Each structure stands twice: as C-alpha cells, then as structure tokens.
Coordinates of C-alpha atoms and ligand atoms in Angstrom, one line a residue:
X1 CA -1.3 -0.2 -23.9
X2 CA -2.0 0.2 -27.6
X3 CA 1.1 0.7 -29.8
X4 CA 0.3 2.2 -33.2
X5 CA 2.6 2.9 -36.0
X6 CA 1.6 5.4 -38.7
X7 CA 3.4 4.3 -41.9
X8 CA 3.4 4.6 -45.6
X9 CA 6.7 4.7 -47.5
X10 CA 5.2 7.2 -49.9
X11 CA 6.2 10.8 -48.9
X12 CA 3.8 13.6 -48.1
X13 CA 0.7 11.6 -47.6
X14 CA -0.2 12.9 -44.1
X15 CA 1.6 10.5 -41.8
X16 CA 3.0 13.2 -39.5
X17 CA -0.2 15.2 -39.6
X18 CA -2.2 12.1 -38.6
X19 CA 0.3 11.1 -35.9
X20 CA 0.3 14.5 -34.2
X21 CA -3.5 15.1 -34.4
X22 CA -4.6 11.6 -33.6
X23 CA -2.2 11.5 -30.6
X24 CA -3.4 15.0 -29.6
X25 CA -7.1 14.0 -29.9
X26 CA -6.5 11.0 -27.7
X27 CA -4.7 13.1 -25.1
X28 CA -6.8 16.2 -25.1
X29 CA -10.3 15.0 -25.9
X30 CA -10.3 11.4 -24.7
X31 CA -8.0 12.2 -21.8
X32 CA -5.8 9.2 -22.5
X33 CA -2.2 9.1 -21.6
X34 CA -0.3 9.3 -24.9
X35 CA 3.3 9.0 -25.9
X36 CA 4.2 10.1 -29.4
X37 CA 7.5 8.8 -30.8
X38 CA 9.1 10.4 -33.8
X39 CA 10.9 7.8 -35.9
X40 CA 11.7 10.1 -38.8
X41 CA 15.0 11.9 -39.1
X42 CA 13.1 14.9 -40.6
X43 CA 11.8 15.5 -37.1
X44 CA 8.5 16.9 -38.3
X45 CA 6.4 15.4 -35.6
X46 CA 8.8 16.8 -33.0
X47 CA 8.6 20.4 -34.4
X48 CA 4.9 20.1 -34.9
X49 CA 4.4 20.0 -31.1
X50 CA 6.6 23.1 -30.5
X51 CA 9.9 21.4 -29.7
X52 CA 13.2 22.5 -31.1
X53 CA 14.4 19.3 -32.6
X54 CA 18.1 20.4 -32.5
X55 CA 18.0 21.4 -28.8
X56 CA 16.8 18.1 -27.3
X57 CA 18.9 16.4 -24.6
X58 CA 18.0 13.0 -25.9
X59 CA 16.3 11.8 -29.1
X60 CA 15.4 8.4 -30.6
X61 CA 18.9 8.2 -32.0
X62 CA 20.3 8.1 -28.5
X63 CA 17.8 5.4 -27.5
X64 CA 18.4 3.2 -30.5
X65 CA 22.1 3.7 -31.0
X66 CA 23.6 4.8 -27.7
X67 CA 21.6 2.7 -25.2
X68 CA 20.0 5.7 -23.5
X69 CA 17.0 4.5 -21.5
X70 CA 13.8 5.2 -23.5
X71 CA 12.1 6.7 -20.4
X72 CA 15.0 9.3 -20.1
X73 CA 14.2 10.6 -23.6
X74 CA 10.5 11.3 -22.8
X75 CA 9.6 15.0 -22.9
X76 CA 6.4 16.4 -21.5
X77 CA 5.0 19.1 -23.7
X78 CA 2.5 21.9 -23.2
X79 CA 0.3 20.3 -25.8
X80 CA -0.7 17.5 -23.4
X81 CA 1.4 14.9 -25.1
X82 CA 4.5 13.1 -24.0
X83 CA 7.0 13.0 -26.8
X84 CA 10.3 11.3 -27.8
X85 CA 11.8 13.5 -30.5
X86 CA 14.0 12.8 -33.5
X87 CA 16.3 14.8 -35.7
X88 CA 18.9 14.1 -38.4
X89 CA 21.0 12.1 -35.9
X90 CA 18.6 9.3 -36.8
X91 CA 19.5 9.5 -40.5
X92 CA 22.5 7.2 -40.5
X93 CA 20.9 4.4 -38.5
X94 CA 20.7 1.8 -41.3
X95 CA 24.5 2.1 -41.7
X96 CA 25.2 2.1 -38.0
X97 CA 23.0 -1.0 -37.5
X98 CA 24.4 -3.0 -40.3
X99 CA 25.6 -6.3 -38.9
X100 CA 23.9 -5.8 -35.5
X101 CA 22.0 -9.1 -35.1
X102 CA 19.1 -7.8 -33.0
X103 CA 18.8 -4.6 -35.1
X104 CA 15.1 -5.0 -35.8
X105 CA 14.3 -5.3 -32.1
X106 CA 16.0 -2.3 -30.6
X107 CA 12.9 -0.2 -30.2
X108 CA 10.9 -3.2 -28.9
X109 CA 13.6 -4.0 -26.3
X110 CA 13.8 -0.3 -25.3
X111 CA 10.0 -0.2 -24.7
X112 CA 10.0 -3.5 -22.8
X113 CA 12.8 -2.2 -20.6
X114 CA 10.9 1.0 -19.8
X115 CA 7.8 -1.0 -19.0
X116 CA 9.8 -3.3 -16.7
X117 CA 11.2 -0.2 -14.9
X118 CA 7.6 1.0 -14.4
X119 CA 8.2 4.0 -16.6
X120 CA 5.9 3.4 -19.4
X121 CA 2.4 4.2 -18.1
X122 CA 0.5 5.0 -21.3
X123 CA -2.8 4.1 -22.9
X124 CA -1.4 4.8 -26.4
X125 CA 2.0 5.0 -28.0
X126 CA 1.7 6.5 -31.5
X127 CA 4.8 6.4 -33.7
X128 CA 5.4 8.5 -36.8
X129 CA 7.4 6.6 -39.4
X130 CA 9.6 8.0 -42.1
X131 CA 8.7 7.7 -45.8
X132 CA 10.8 4.5 -46.3
X133 CA 10.9 0.9 -45.4
X134 CA 14.3 1.3 -43.7
X135 CA 15.5 -0.5 -40.6
X136 CA 13.9 2.1 -38.4
X137 CA 10.5 1.4 -39.9
X138 CA 11.2 -2.3 -39.4
X139 CA 11.8 -1.4 -35.7
X140 CA 8.4 0.2 -35.6
X141 CA 6.8 -2.8 -37.1
X142 CA 8.5 -5.2 -34.7
X143 CA 7.3 -3.1 -31.7
X144 CA 3.7 -2.2 -32.8
X145 CA 0.4 -4.0 -32.5
X146 CA -1.1 -2.3 -35.5
X147 CA -0.3 -0.1 -38.4
X148 CA -2.4 2.8 -39.6
X149 CA -1.7 3.7 -43.2
X150 CA -2.6 7.2 -44.4
X151 CA -3.3 7.3 -48.1
X152 CA -3.9 10.2 -50.4
X153 CA -6.5 9.3 -53.0
X154 CA -4.5 10.0 -56.1
X155 CA -3.6 7.9 -59.2
X156 CA -0.5 6.1 -57.9
X157 CA -1.8 5.6 -54.3
X158 CA -2.2 1.9 -54.5
X159 CA 1.1 1.2 -56.3
X160 CA 3.5 1.8 -53.5
X161 CA 1.3 0.3 -50.9
X162 CA 1.8 -3.2 -52.3
X163 CA 5.4 -3.0 -51.0
X164 CA 4.3 -1.8 -47.6
X165 CA 1.8 -4.6 -47.3
X166 CA 4.4 -7.2 -48.4
X167 CA 6.7 -5.9 -45.8
X168 CA 4.1 -6.1 -43.1
X169 CA 3.3 -9.7 -44.2
X170 CA 6.9 -10.6 -44.1
X171 CA 7.5 -9.1 -40.7
X172 CA 4.7 -11.1 -39.1
X173 CA 7.3 -13.8 -38.6
X174 CA 9.0 -11.5 -36.1
X175 CA 5.9 -10.0 -34.6
X176 CA 2.8 -12.1 -34.6
X177 CA 0.6 -9.2 -33.5
X178 CA 1.5 -7.1 -36.5
X179 CA -1.5 -6.2 -38.6
X180 CA -3.0 -3.3 -40.6
X181 CA -5.2 -1.6 -38.2
X182 CA -6.7 0.8 -40.7
X183 CA -6.3 2.9 -43.8
X184 CA -7.2 6.5 -43.5
X185 CA -7.9 8.7 -46.6
X186 CA -6.0 12.0 -46.2
X187 CA -5.9 15.3 -48.1
X188 CA -9.3 14.2 -49.4
X189 CA -11.4 16.2 -51.7
X190 CA -14.8 14.6 -52.2
X191 CA -15.7 16.9 -55.2
X192 CA -12.8 15.5 -57.2
X193 CA -13.9 12.5 -59.3
X194 CA -10.4 11.0 -59.4
X195 CA -10.3 11.0 -55.6
X196 CA -13.8 9.4 -55.5
X197 CA -12.6 6.7 -57.9
X198 CA -9.4 6.0 -56.0
X199 CA -11.4 6.0 -52.7
X200 CA -13.7 3.3 -54.2
X201 CA -10.7 1.3 -55.2
X202 CA -9.3 1.5 -51.7
X203 CA -12.5 0.3 -50.3
X204 CA -12.6 -2.6 -52.8
X205 CA -9.0 -3.5 -51.9
X206 CA -9.1 -3.0 -48.1
X207 CA -12.8 -3.4 -47.3
X208 CA -13.6 -2.7 -43.6
X209 CA -10.0 -1.6 -43.0
X210 CA -10.8 1.8 -44.5
X211 CA -11.9 4.1 -41.8
X212 CA -15.2 5.7 -42.4
X213 CA -13.7 9.1 -41.6
X214 CA -11.7 10.7 -44.3
X215 CA -9.5 13.7 -43.6
X216 CA -10.3 16.7 -45.9
X217 CA -7.7 18.9 -47.3
X218 CA -7.9 21.8 -44.8
X219 CA -5.5 24.7 -44.7
X220 CA -5.7 24.9 -40.9
X221 CA -4.1 21.4 -40.7
X222 CA -1.2 22.7 -42.7
X223 CA -0.8 25.9 -40.7
X224 CA -1.0 24.4 -37.2
X225 CA 2.6 22.9 -37.1
X226 CA 4.2 26.2 -37.7
X227 CA 2.7 27.4 -34.5
X228 CA 3.9 24.3 -32.7
X229 CA 0.3 23.2 -32.0
X230 CA -2.0 20.4 -32.9
X231 CA -5.2 21.3 -34.7
X232 CA -7.0 21.2 -31.4
X233 CA -4.7 23.9 -29.9
X234 CA -4.7 25.9 -33.2
X235 CA -8.3 25.8 -34.4
X236 CA -10.5 23.3 -32.8
X237 CA -13.6 24.2 -34.8
X238 CA -11.9 23.6 -38.1
X239 CA -12.9 20.8 -40.5
X240 CA -9.6 19.2 -39.9
X241 CA -10.1 19.1 -36.2
X242 CA -13.6 17.7 -36.6
X243 CA -12.2 15.0 -38.9
X244 CA -9.4 13.9 -36.6
X245 CA -11.8 13.9 -33.7
X246 CA -14.0 11.4 -35.6
X247 CA -11.0 9.3 -36.6
X248 CA -10.1 9.2 -32.9
X249 CA -13.5 7.9 -32.1
X250 CA -13.1 5.0 -34.6
X251 CA -9.6 4.2 -33.2
X252 CA -11.1 4.1 -29.7
X253 CA -13.9 1.8 -30.9
X254 CA -11.2 -0.5 -32.3
X255 CA -9.4 -0.5 -29.0
X256 CA -12.5 -1.2 -27.0
X257 CA -13.2 -4.2 -29.3
X258 CA -9.8 -5.8 -28.8
Ligands
ATP1 N1 -5.5 17.2 -44.5 C1 -4.6 18.1 -44.9 N2 -4.9 19.3 -45.4 C2 -4.0 20.2 -45.7 N3 -2.7 20.0 -45.7 C3 -2.3 18.8 -45.2 C4 -3.2 17.8 -44.7 N4 -2.5 16.7 -44.3 C5 -1.2 17.1 -44.5 N5 -1.0 18.3 -45.0 C6 0.2 19.0 -45.4 O1 0.8 18.3 -46.4 C7 2.2 18.2 -46.2 C8 2.6 16.7 -46.0 O2 1.9 16.2 -44.8 P1 2.7 15.4 -43.7 O3 4.0 16.0 -43.3 O4 1.8 15.0 -42.6 O5 3.0 14.1 -44.6 P2 4.0 12.9 -44.3 O6 3.5 11.7 -44.9 O7 4.4 12.8 -42.9 O8 5.3 13.4 -45.1 P3 6.8 12.7 -45.1 O9 6.6 11.5 -45.9 O10 7.7 13.7 -45.6 O11 7.1 12.4 -43.7 C9 2.5 19.0 -45.0 O12 2.8 20.3 -45.4 C10 1.2 19.1 -44.2 O13 1.0 20.2 -43.4
MG2 MG1 6.2 12.9 -41.9

C-alpha cells in the first residue's frame, strides 16, 4: 500500500484537482484500489466526487476527534473511488487537539487500526491536504510515505515552498519514510515566459523530483468538480485528462521502483 499526501500550504495551486484526478486515474485506468481521504475542512475533494459534504454520516473529523473507526467512515462512490470526506467540522481541530500528546499520530493510528482489522485493502491512499501546515497536515505527514507537491509556476512559487520543505525535514524525526515523492507543475502555460523561467528554476532546485508531466491550464479540469466528476468521467479526451493520465503513469513507475 502506497500512502501519498498532496500538499502545499499555498492556496489554489491545484492540490485538490491533482488529488481527485490522480486518484481517479489510478482507480479507473490502472484499476487500482484507491482510497481518497479529504483532510481539508473546505471539503473540496469530497464535493468534487459528487458527495454532499454536509450530509455524510461520518467524516475525518469523527475519525480524528471522536474515535470513529476509519473504516466506518469510508464511502464507496459511483466514480470508482472510495472516499473519506471532510467538511467544516474539521476546522477546529488544532484547538481541539491542543495538549493531546499523540496529536500528530491520530491519522496514522486510525489507519493502522483499520489495517489490523483487515479493512484497509487498498493499493493507494491519496490524501488532499489543506493550504496550511496545521496539525492536520502534520497528521498527513506522519502517516504518509511520500508527499507530492503541486506548484504553480508563478513568481512567488518557490518562496512558500521553503517552509513546506523545512516542515517535511523536521517531521522526518517522527516518520522516517517521509520524503518528497515529486513536484508537479500545475495550471501550466508553456507559452508564458515567466512560467518557463519558474519551471526552469523548479528543475534547478528539485532536479529529478519534478515530474516530466506538467498539468496545463484546462477549463475542463475546472468544470468537472461542479458535475461531481473526475476529468475522466467528465471529459476523458481533454488535455487535462491526458495530462493526469501521464502523471499517473509516472507515479506508477515510482511505485514499481520502490
Ligand atoms: N489545470 C487546471 N486548469 C484549470 N483550472 C484548474 C486547474 N487546476 C486547478 N484548477 C482550478 O483552480 C482552482 C484551484 O484549484 P484547486 O482547488 O485544485 O487548488 P487547491 O490547491 O486545492 O486549493 P486550496 O488551497 O484552496 O485547497 C479551482 O477552481 C480549480 O478548479
Ligand atoms: Mg484544495
């Protein structure tokens, strides 16, 4: 089982779009068993797959705060993905967990318990993080094997990422498997010279960690969530679908090499 966190504390860089479409590609095209976990109180990943985030029996908040078994919060969706949803119940988690000694490990413990109970039969778990380095993101980093960082190639792209990398480095002390699995260029416009320059910077900084596939700005990717569908359900011949299919191939190649 491969546990991947999609994270960048910068907002609006394509984390959720990458989570939903990478997870969907793995499930629909590669026929892998995939669990998508929404770790953002905005609940965008949850609604993107057609779920009503305010009508769920259990969400990640129940798992992390109320001890609901993780397996009991799993929802099977029509998009071919299994999902654990989130909504604004997750928003107060940093306050609720203040002073809880094993606070960083709640997600890891919940996953381990589900596995022990034989209820976590997945090839991939893909987790959508919120745009922050809050305790919930720390929980994701404690539970994950590798982090995929979506980055938009714009002027300030590299600035915020230093904090993210520092956090990942620091948290290696609580999770020795934690590493940056890859950096994916999102909302990419290859005709834009600034984007080309920033892309070159990224490659200089991250080297081979930058996926060869970049995700173009594609209106179909922005439209799909409002239909509760991944890009593969919404328009599988779009440029966005082709890009996420290629990204999936790179991710599978990484998994095979592990
Ligand atoms: N490649 C793309 N082409 C066009 N639109 C995109 C693309 N990727 C993301 N978007 C749109 O850009 C917006 C931000 O994307 P998304 O929600 O995936 O980012 P995020 O990093 O998850 O944001 P947040 O930090 O708020 O969680 C959304 O409206 C989304 O539909
Ligand atoms: Mg998001």
